[in-house]
XYZ file of C-alpha atoms in Angstrom:
575
model
C -57.537 68.449 1.001
C -57.774 68.951 -2.781
C -54.534 70.784 -3.515
C -55.478 71.113 -7.168
C -57.914 73.833 -6.140
C -54.955 76.262 -5.729
C -55.780 78.578 -8.658
C -53.986 81.688 -9.877
C -56.021 83.871 -12.233
C -54.136 86.440 -14.273
C -55.812 88.869 -16.666
C -54.853 91.970 -18.617
C -56.200 93.953 -21.569
C -54.517 94.713 -24.886
C -55.721 96.985 -27.693
C -55.780 95.518 -31.187
C -52.498 97.103 -32.275
C -50.783 95.107 -29.550
C -49.758 97.863 -27.147
C -50.218 96.951 -23.479
C -53.214 98.891 -22.231
C -54.107 97.802 -18.719
C -52.362 96.438 -15.657
C -52.162 92.910 -14.360
C -54.402 91.388 -11.721
C -53.154 88.228 -10.029
C -55.177 86.450 -7.367
C -55.117 83.118 -5.570
C -57.205 81.162 -3.130
C -56.049 81.831 0.453
C -55.959 79.858 3.715
C -53.634 77.130 2.453
C -50.902 75.397 4.506
C -48.180 77.918 5.279
C -45.425 76.459 3.099
C -47.800 76.108 0.108
C -49.327 79.578 0.528
C -45.851 81.127 0.868
C -44.793 79.575 -2.424
C -48.016 80.723 -4.122
C -47.427 84.295 -2.943
C -43.846 84.262 -4.209
C -44.926 82.810 -7.555
C -47.477 85.605 -7.951
C -44.802 88.226 -7.261
C -42.473 86.661 -9.818
C -45.248 86.632 -12.444
C -46.050 90.290 -11.776
C -42.398 91.299 -12.070
C -41.783 89.418 -15.310
C -45.053 90.117 -17.137
C -44.363 93.849 -16.952
C -41.196 93.339 -19.004
C -42.920 91.554 -21.897
C -42.654 93.298 -25.260
C -46.181 93.025 -26.655
C -46.295 92.704 -30.455
C -49.521 90.795 -31.236
C -52.001 88.423 -29.685
C -50.116 85.259 -30.642
C -46.870 86.579 -29.136
C -48.687 87.526 -25.940
C -50.176 84.058 -25.585
C -46.975 82.140 -26.323
C -44.756 84.395 -24.217
C -47.131 84.480 -21.262
C -47.741 80.726 -21.353
C -43.988 80.059 -21.151
C -43.453 82.750 -18.538
C -46.158 81.348 -16.267
C -44.801 77.821 -16.499
C -41.261 78.917 -15.620
C -42.339 81.379 -12.934
C -44.070 78.806 -10.741
C -41.513 75.990 -11.041
C -39.009 77.404 -8.497
C -41.805 77.242 -5.914
C -42.620 73.582 -6.473
C -45.379 73.790 -9.098
C -44.083 71.604 -11.945
C -47.493 70.390 -13.123
C -49.243 73.673 -13.757
C -51.751 73.723 -16.614
C -52.568 76.978 -18.386
C -55.667 77.919 -20.347
C -56.683 81.200 -21.935
C -59.703 82.868 -23.451
C -59.889 85.706 -25.960
C -62.727 88.167 -26.386
C -63.198 91.587 -27.939
C -64.620 94.459 -25.927
C -64.724 98.175 -26.809
C -62.146 97.775 -29.570
C -59.823 95.980 -27.178
C -58.715 92.364 -27.193
C -58.969 90.930 -23.702
C -56.915 87.819 -22.994
C -57.553 86.021 -19.701
C -55.154 83.375 -18.418
C -56.031 80.772 -15.807
C -53.349 78.679 -14.174
C -54.145 75.470 -12.320
C -51.075 75.054 -10.169
C -51.614 71.398 -9.558
C -50.134 69.452 -6.695
C -46.942 71.043 -5.320
C -43.757 69.014 -5.478
C -42.598 67.552 -2.167
C -39.075 67.021 -0.930
C -38.368 63.285 -0.751
C -34.904 63.606 0.775
C -32.438 66.243 1.841
C -28.742 65.620 2.367
C -26.117 68.149 3.460
C -22.711 66.529 3.892
C -19.949 68.643 5.425
C -16.286 67.662 5.257
C -13.133 69.309 6.522
C -12.267 70.763 9.934
C -15.767 72.205 10.316
C -17.479 68.812 10.008
C -18.804 68.566 13.581
C -19.018 72.269 14.462
C -22.370 73.391 15.945
C -22.714 76.377 13.600
C -22.678 74.021 10.591
C -24.842 71.391 12.269
C -27.557 74.012 12.709
C -27.740 74.387 8.927
C -27.960 70.621 8.448
C -31.122 70.661 10.552
C -32.831 73.371 8.493
C -36.596 72.880 8.467
C -37.351 74.625 5.175
C -35.783 71.771 3.188
C -36.915 68.917 5.420
C -38.492 65.769 4.059
C -42.168 66.317 3.195
C -41.869 70.073 2.749
C -42.977 71.787 -0.453
C -40.013 72.435 -2.721
C -38.867 76.046 -2.834
C -35.599 76.584 -4.646
C -35.110 79.951 -2.940
C -34.506 78.109 0.329
C -31.989 75.922 -1.509
C -30.103 78.967 -2.785
C -30.301 80.679 0.623
C -28.814 77.622 2.323
C -25.813 77.627 0.001
C -25.271 81.336 0.724
C -25.532 80.651 4.461
C -22.898 77.933 4.232
C -20.397 80.363 2.757
C -21.371 83.091 5.255
C -20.982 80.816 8.291
C -17.692 79.551 6.904
C -16.375 83.085 6.406
C -17.519 84.181 9.885
C -15.589 81.329 11.481
C -12.365 81.393 9.483
C -12.959 78.767 6.790
C -11.805 80.985 3.950
C -11.066 78.063 1.597
C -14.543 76.546 1.966
C -16.241 75.316 -1.184
C -19.424 73.576 -2.288
C -18.089 70.628 -4.272
C -21.489 69.290 -5.354
C -25.068 70.550 -5.240
C -28.099 69.247 -7.065
C -31.889 69.072 -7.027
C -32.996 65.825 -8.667
C -36.539 66.313 -10.006
C -38.780 63.255 -10.453
C -41.736 64.555 -12.459
C -43.494 61.176 -12.429
C -43.575 60.938 -8.648
C -43.654 64.727 -8.211
C -40.764 64.597 -5.737
C -37.339 66.177 -5.364
C -34.099 64.890 -3.854
C -31.696 67.602 -2.668
C -27.991 66.971 -2.221
C -25.282 69.419 -1.135
C -21.669 68.480 -0.438
C -19.661 71.173 1.352
C -15.948 71.045 2.104
C -15.054 73.553 4.828
C -11.322 72.831 4.446
C -9.129 74.141 7.269
C -10.006 76.791 9.829
C -7.648 79.761 9.861
C -6.160 81.341 12.939
C -5.725 85.049 13.551
C -2.412 86.361 12.266
C -0.683 89.712 12.591
C -2.813 92.841 13.103
C -1.950 96.095 11.335
C -3.372 99.529 12.175
C -3.983 102.726 10.302
C -1.841 105.601 11.544
C -3.298 107.491 14.508
C -2.092 109.903 17.167
C -2.151 107.152 19.797
C 0.643 104.790 20.732
C 0.160 101.200 19.440
C 0.353 99.889 23.008
C -2.709 101.977 23.851
C -4.628 100.934 20.727
C -4.017 97.262 21.526
C -5.939 97.633 24.791
C -9.227 97.745 22.855
C -8.628 94.432 21.079
C -10.385 91.365 22.460
C -8.550 88.728 20.385
C -4.957 87.483 20.288
C -2.763 86.306 17.459
C -2.891 82.529 17.179
C -6.520 82.208 18.287
C -9.004 80.629 15.890
C -10.660 83.260 13.726
C -14.190 84.305 14.665
C -16.071 87.362 13.382
C -17.565 87.941 16.854
C -14.101 88.681 18.236
C -13.575 91.339 15.581
C -17.027 92.829 16.196
C -16.351 92.997 19.933
C -13.117 94.900 19.327
C -14.867 97.245 16.905
C -17.487 98.021 19.562
C -14.755 98.751 22.114
C -13.122 101.327 19.847
C -16.276 103.331 19.067
C -17.685 103.262 22.614
C -14.890 105.524 23.877
C -14.149 109.245 23.422
C -11.175 108.452 21.179
C -12.607 107.043 17.940
C -15.675 107.710 15.812
C -15.282 104.681 13.560
C -13.361 101.414 13.474
C -13.279 99.067 10.483
C -11.788 95.641 11.268
C -11.500 93.107 8.444
C -9.509 89.958 7.635
C -7.095 90.360 4.714
C -8.017 87.043 3.093
C -5.847 87.559 0.011
C -2.761 87.494 2.254
C -3.696 84.360 4.186
C -0.998 81.696 4.398
C 0.345 78.997 6.696
C -3.077 78.677 8.319
C -3.191 82.308 9.453
C -5.102 85.344 8.181
C -3.858 88.892 8.921
C -6.244 91.516 10.324
C -6.408 95.142 9.242
C -7.845 97.872 11.491
C -8.740 101.303 10.106
C -9.531 103.939 12.745
C -11.139 107.370 12.540
C -10.257 109.666 15.454
C -12.618 112.000 17.262
C -11.840 115.692 17.472
C -8.921 116.580 19.685
C -10.726 119.402 21.473
C -14.354 119.919 22.291
C -16.189 122.901 23.740
C -19.750 123.163 25.017
C -21.846 125.810 26.665
C -25.157 125.674 28.492
C -27.401 128.550 29.510
C -30.222 128.909 31.989
C -32.305 131.809 33.190
C -34.848 132.781 35.777
C -36.138 136.233 36.602
C -34.880 136.065 40.191
C -31.282 134.895 39.943
C -30.813 135.897 36.299
C -28.510 133.904 34.027
C -26.857 130.551 34.739
C -23.837 129.613 32.645
C -22.169 126.220 32.281
C -19.125 125.948 30.012
C -16.991 122.868 29.463
C -13.736 122.114 27.668
C -12.253 118.726 26.764
C -8.859 117.796 25.358
C -9.004 114.159 24.259
C -5.330 113.939 23.338
C -3.162 115.047 26.225
C -0.701 112.325 25.234
C -0.471 109.220 23.062
C -1.612 106.951 25.898
C -5.204 108.184 26.023
C -4.988 110.561 28.954
C -7.479 113.442 28.819
C -8.006 116.831 30.415
C -11.384 118.475 30.915
C -12.675 121.474 32.774
C -16.049 122.935 33.644
C -17.066 126.390 34.763
C -20.430 127.128 36.348
C -21.483 130.702 36.991
C -24.639 132.217 38.413
C -25.580 134.791 41.005
C -25.885 132.102 43.667
C -23.209 129.601 42.598
C -19.750 129.743 41.053
C -17.737 126.589 40.415
C -14.511 125.746 38.588
C -13.396 122.110 38.190
C -10.435 120.462 36.447
C -10.413 116.726 35.661
C -7.492 114.610 34.517
C -8.560 111.221 33.162
C -6.230 108.203 33.008
C -7.471 105.117 31.137
C -7.119 101.697 32.758
C -5.905 98.491 31.106
C -9.441 98.200 29.678
C -10.116 101.810 28.559
C -13.472 100.943 26.979
C -14.777 99.936 30.418
C -12.980 101.928 33.098
C -10.718 104.862 33.848
C -9.316 106.860 36.771
C -9.949 110.559 37.336
C -8.132 113.099 39.472
C -10.296 116.171 40.018
C -9.696 119.480 41.713
C -11.895 122.494 42.044
C -13.045 125.565 43.893
C -16.573 126.838 44.502
C -18.486 129.709 46.040
C -22.123 129.598 47.155
C -24.307 132.581 48.036
C -27.654 131.066 48.958
C -30.671 132.285 50.838
C -29.694 130.406 54.019
C -25.924 130.765 53.919
C -22.720 131.132 51.932
C -19.453 129.294 51.561
C -16.089 129.047 49.855
C -14.706 125.572 49.248
C -11.826 123.650 47.706
C -12.136 119.987 46.814
C -9.953 117.164 45.511
C -11.462 113.916 44.292
C -9.803 110.683 43.171
C -12.194 108.264 41.498
C -12.542 105.191 39.341
C -15.356 104.913 36.793
C -16.553 101.528 35.555
C -18.929 101.251 32.604
C -20.716 97.957 32.177
C -23.283 98.014 29.374
C -25.991 100.435 30.536
C -24.704 100.737 34.127
C -22.039 103.232 35.148
C -20.369 103.108 38.586
C -18.083 105.662 40.234
C -16.082 104.971 43.403
C -14.234 107.914 44.923
C -12.357 109.338 47.866
C -13.040 113.044 48.490
C -11.045 115.735 50.289
C -13.065 118.855 51.154
C -12.061 122.088 52.841
C -14.929 124.542 53.198
C -15.424 127.840 55.003
C -19.152 128.436 55.458
C -21.926 129.801 57.609
C -25.564 128.687 57.914
C -28.652 130.592 59.046
C -26.714 133.646 60.212
C -24.470 131.540 62.424
C -20.777 132.367 62.730
C -18.494 131.140 59.976
C -16.901 127.744 60.511
C -14.357 125.658 58.656
C -14.890 122.027 57.746
C -12.133 119.587 56.761
C -13.588 116.324 55.487
C -12.208 113.127 54.060
C -15.001 110.860 52.902
C -15.635 108.062 50.412
C -18.509 108.111 47.955
C -20.038 105.743 45.438
C -22.611 106.258 42.727
C -24.405 104.035 40.247
C -26.336 105.110 37.183
C -28.398 103.052 34.804
C -29.876 104.409 31.600
C -31.870 102.755 28.847
C -33.519 104.653 26.051
C -35.046 104.280 22.621
C -34.307 106.886 19.976
C -36.238 107.851 16.854
C -34.350 110.036 14.349
C -31.620 110.534 17.008
C -34.197 111.970 19.450
C -34.931 110.281 22.778
C -38.338 108.688 22.355
C -38.735 106.660 25.540
C -36.653 105.222 28.339
C -35.449 105.851 31.844
C -32.395 106.983 33.782
C -31.894 106.229 37.469
C -29.021 106.964 39.830
C -28.047 106.339 43.426
C -25.272 108.214 45.257
C -23.933 107.303 48.678
C -21.432 109.320 50.715
C -20.362 109.279 54.331
C -17.594 109.470 56.877
C -17.023 108.539 60.532
C -16.349 111.192 63.157
C -12.589 110.699 62.830
C -12.576 111.701 59.146
C -15.257 114.379 59.398
C -13.456 116.138 62.270
C -16.846 117.116 63.751
C -19.923 114.947 63.219
C -19.769 111.844 61.095
C -22.475 111.659 58.453
C -24.188 109.399 55.922
C -26.014 110.697 52.857
C -28.037 108.930 50.148
C -29.544 110.542 47.021
C -31.710 108.625 44.530
C -33.006 110.090 41.253
C -35.191 108.755 38.441
C -36.308 110.197 35.110
C -38.907 108.452 32.951
C -39.834 109.360 29.358
C -42.767 107.880 27.466
C -44.043 108.809 24.013
C -47.670 107.990 23.276
C -48.455 105.835 20.202
C -49.481 108.934 18.244
C -45.795 110.003 18.446
C -46.902 113.593 19.135
C -47.356 113.511 22.912
C -44.577 112.881 25.427
C -44.779 112.371 29.174
C -41.765 113.151 31.361
C -41.770 112.051 35.008
C -38.978 112.979 37.427
C -38.378 112.107 41.045
C -35.698 112.621 43.714
C -35.436 111.169 47.204
C -32.560 112.055 49.559
C -31.640 111.683 53.206
C -28.758 112.868 55.400
C -27.958 111.208 58.726
C -25.910 113.462 61.011
C -26.074 114.453 64.659
C -26.093 118.196 64.026
C -27.169 119.228 60.530
C -25.372 122.579 60.950
C -22.056 120.700 60.988
C -22.551 119.544 57.402
C -20.857 121.929 54.947
C -23.150 124.104 52.866
C -22.050 122.482 49.582
C -23.296 119.103 50.824
C -26.668 120.249 52.119
C -29.896 119.192 50.395
C -31.603 121.838 48.253
C -34.604 122.114 45.950
C -36.007 124.709 43.588
C -35.382 125.705 39.995
C -35.334 123.821 36.696
C -35.228 120.050 37.112
C -36.571 120.446 40.651
C -39.554 122.571 41.758
C -40.264 125.254 39.185
C -41.869 128.420 40.494
C -39.133 128.577 43.128
C -35.668 129.950 42.542
C -32.611 127.775 42.159
C -31.646 126.230 45.532
C -34.074 128.522 47.373
C -35.538 125.663 49.445
C -35.223 125.393 52.390
C -35.543 129.093 53.115
C -33.730 128.954 56.451
C -32.809 125.896 58.542
C -31.221 123.081 56.504
C -33.136 119.829 56.185
C -32.136 116.180 56.483
C -34.847 114.868 54.158
C -35.696 115.799 50.579
C -38.137 114.687 47.950
C -39.213 116.152 44.630
C -41.635 114.848 42.025
C -42.615 116.244 38.653
C -44.870 115.328 35.778
C -44.708 117.147 32.461
C -46.777 116.711 29.300
C -45.243 117.793 26.001
C -47.450 118.208 22.921
C -45.836 118.548 19.514
C -46.913 121.622 17.560
C -44.286 121.727 14.808
C -41.393 119.354 14.101
C -39.359 119.311 17.325
C -41.228 122.203 18.986
C -43.524 121.236 21.861
C -45.946 123.039 24.157
C -45.470 121.892 27.746
C -47.530 121.846 30.907
C -46.156 120.646 34.231
C -46.736 120.179 37.942
C -43.835 120.002 40.434
C -43.942 119.229 44.135
C -41.355 118.620 46.838
C -39.907 119.498 50.201
C -36.682 119.817 52.200
C -37.367 119.269 55.874
C -36.262 117.844 59.198
C -39.747 116.502 59.735
C -40.090 112.701 59.588
C -43.221 113.251 57.524
C -41.494 114.614 54.412
C -44.821 115.417 52.738
C -45.917 117.844 55.442
C -45.775 121.470 54.272
C -44.723 120.450 50.758
C -44.078 123.147 48.190
C -45.590 122.897 44.716
C -45.551 124.809 41.473
C -47.228 124.554 38.085
C -46.895 126.254 34.748
C -46.417 125.991 31.032
C -43.669 126.485 28.508
C -42.198 125.873 25.097
C -39.611 123.142 24.525
C -37.361 122.385 21.578
C -36.284 118.743 21.625
C -32.956 117.949 19.940
C -30.408 115.142 19.909
C -28.299 117.229 22.327
C -31.080 117.669 24.866
C -34.139 119.806 25.550
C -34.182 123.606 25.366
C -37.122 124.830 27.428
C -38.590 128.210 28.381
C -41.134 128.051 31.222
C -43.357 130.251 33.335
C -44.277 128.773 36.735
C -46.318 129.875 39.722
C -45.822 128.609 43.313
C -49.195 127.073 44.235
C -48.503 126.832 47.962
C -47.490 130.497 48.160
C -49.910 132.362 45.881
C -48.484 135.760 46.859
C -45.258 134.863 45.080
C -44.850 136.163 41.563
C -44.460 134.066 38.439
C -40.960 132.769 37.825
C -39.696 132.696 34.248
C -36.926 130.217 33.566
C -34.842 129.001 30.640
C -32.989 125.678 30.763
C -30.949 123.473 28.479
C -30.341 119.925 29.713
C -30.464 116.233 28.673
C -33.907 114.614 28.767
C -32.540 111.434 30.336
């Protein structure tokens, strides 16, 4: 390969008075070995950046200044033998000067030596830098890689507690005759510091509670990953919006470096409200309240109130953090509800004691439930149920956001509940409910597809002995649109449920979308759950925000064409 064919041609026009008239054009021959072509590209960029800053006075100044600039611009990228020629010609009262640079053979690295002394001598994170390929023997010299390596040495040292680290010698020995370079770096890591005392900014919370989020201990060797892990723990909870954790290097002594933590607290109280509507059961209201600071030990109180023509529910939750509050907590819940549905009504009181465990994208809840419910089904006499039953649920969610809006992802959950005859008083039961939501945005970023599905089954000897609040229902937003909320089944309760939905959302303006959807599902005692399925289809307008999707829809039951259109309004998370 004739490396001397690597040519850069630079040309620009100047009018006679010397004022720069036209721009610069820099080109080079392509398809060279990667390390050579990379250096050529960087040299071209450097030339472009510097030539623009030249103060043009006359032709002689242009030639002398440009000649020197070109020589110096290509040297950092290994071209120490560049030859420059120029031509001058007049055209349309302009003086056109064309420069041609023959880069010559690039300089090769003859040897590379990185010697590390101190306590970090044999550490893997330093050894990785010793084995860097960009400065290996035989590579084209690029001084940017040399500078980057020195920066990396200091960065790795700082990340691992070598705060006294220093480069004691560094040099690139250029041999112009042989066109080679010898690189030498001597780095003294000195001692590795241990973690010293940690200080905190003042917050509402007791120091003993704040310490629960910290993943390191005083006396351990310093490592930036330990600080980053603690920072993540703080901001992943409902207590803090920001955590800044830094070593106070100016106060380091006796082999220890103190740590300073600055915390920003979240709001003490939070309120939210959700609204829904359909033209059959009218408005649906969901209001919540949270107090994140019941005491200095992280305990919280929340409540929710749900109100509609068919369902009324009030719940209080008291949350107690565990020894690892960023991962788990205990909740004591109590509530009362009233249902007035098409196939029955009930009044119930419930107490629930649960533990929630969050592990990355998976959330698990294990609970024991106490339920007392007075209900009737299908015009049967009222009966009272007293149940004690365990339950467990798992939820996994992964999503990609663009401008804080859900762009794609999925959310899936599985809930299991059951009790033997002894705890259920009447018939023992087992119930499983699985749900999945999928969101996909097409490459054009204007069309979204939302797919939802639910599959549920109840095993019990007599379905009428299962309290109304635990029966399986379908209909309404998030289920089968075109049917009213919880209007399916119309009479006898069913042991089996499925729903499926596909919705296309087309952007029309910013976060406003036109939607079209098809929903199908069934609640039945038939083993063939698809027999006599109910379906609905319609269209709507959705506003997609970081809080969730606000959607107004009009849907028609396809399997019961005599039914009128159902207009609904909903506000709920996409995933």
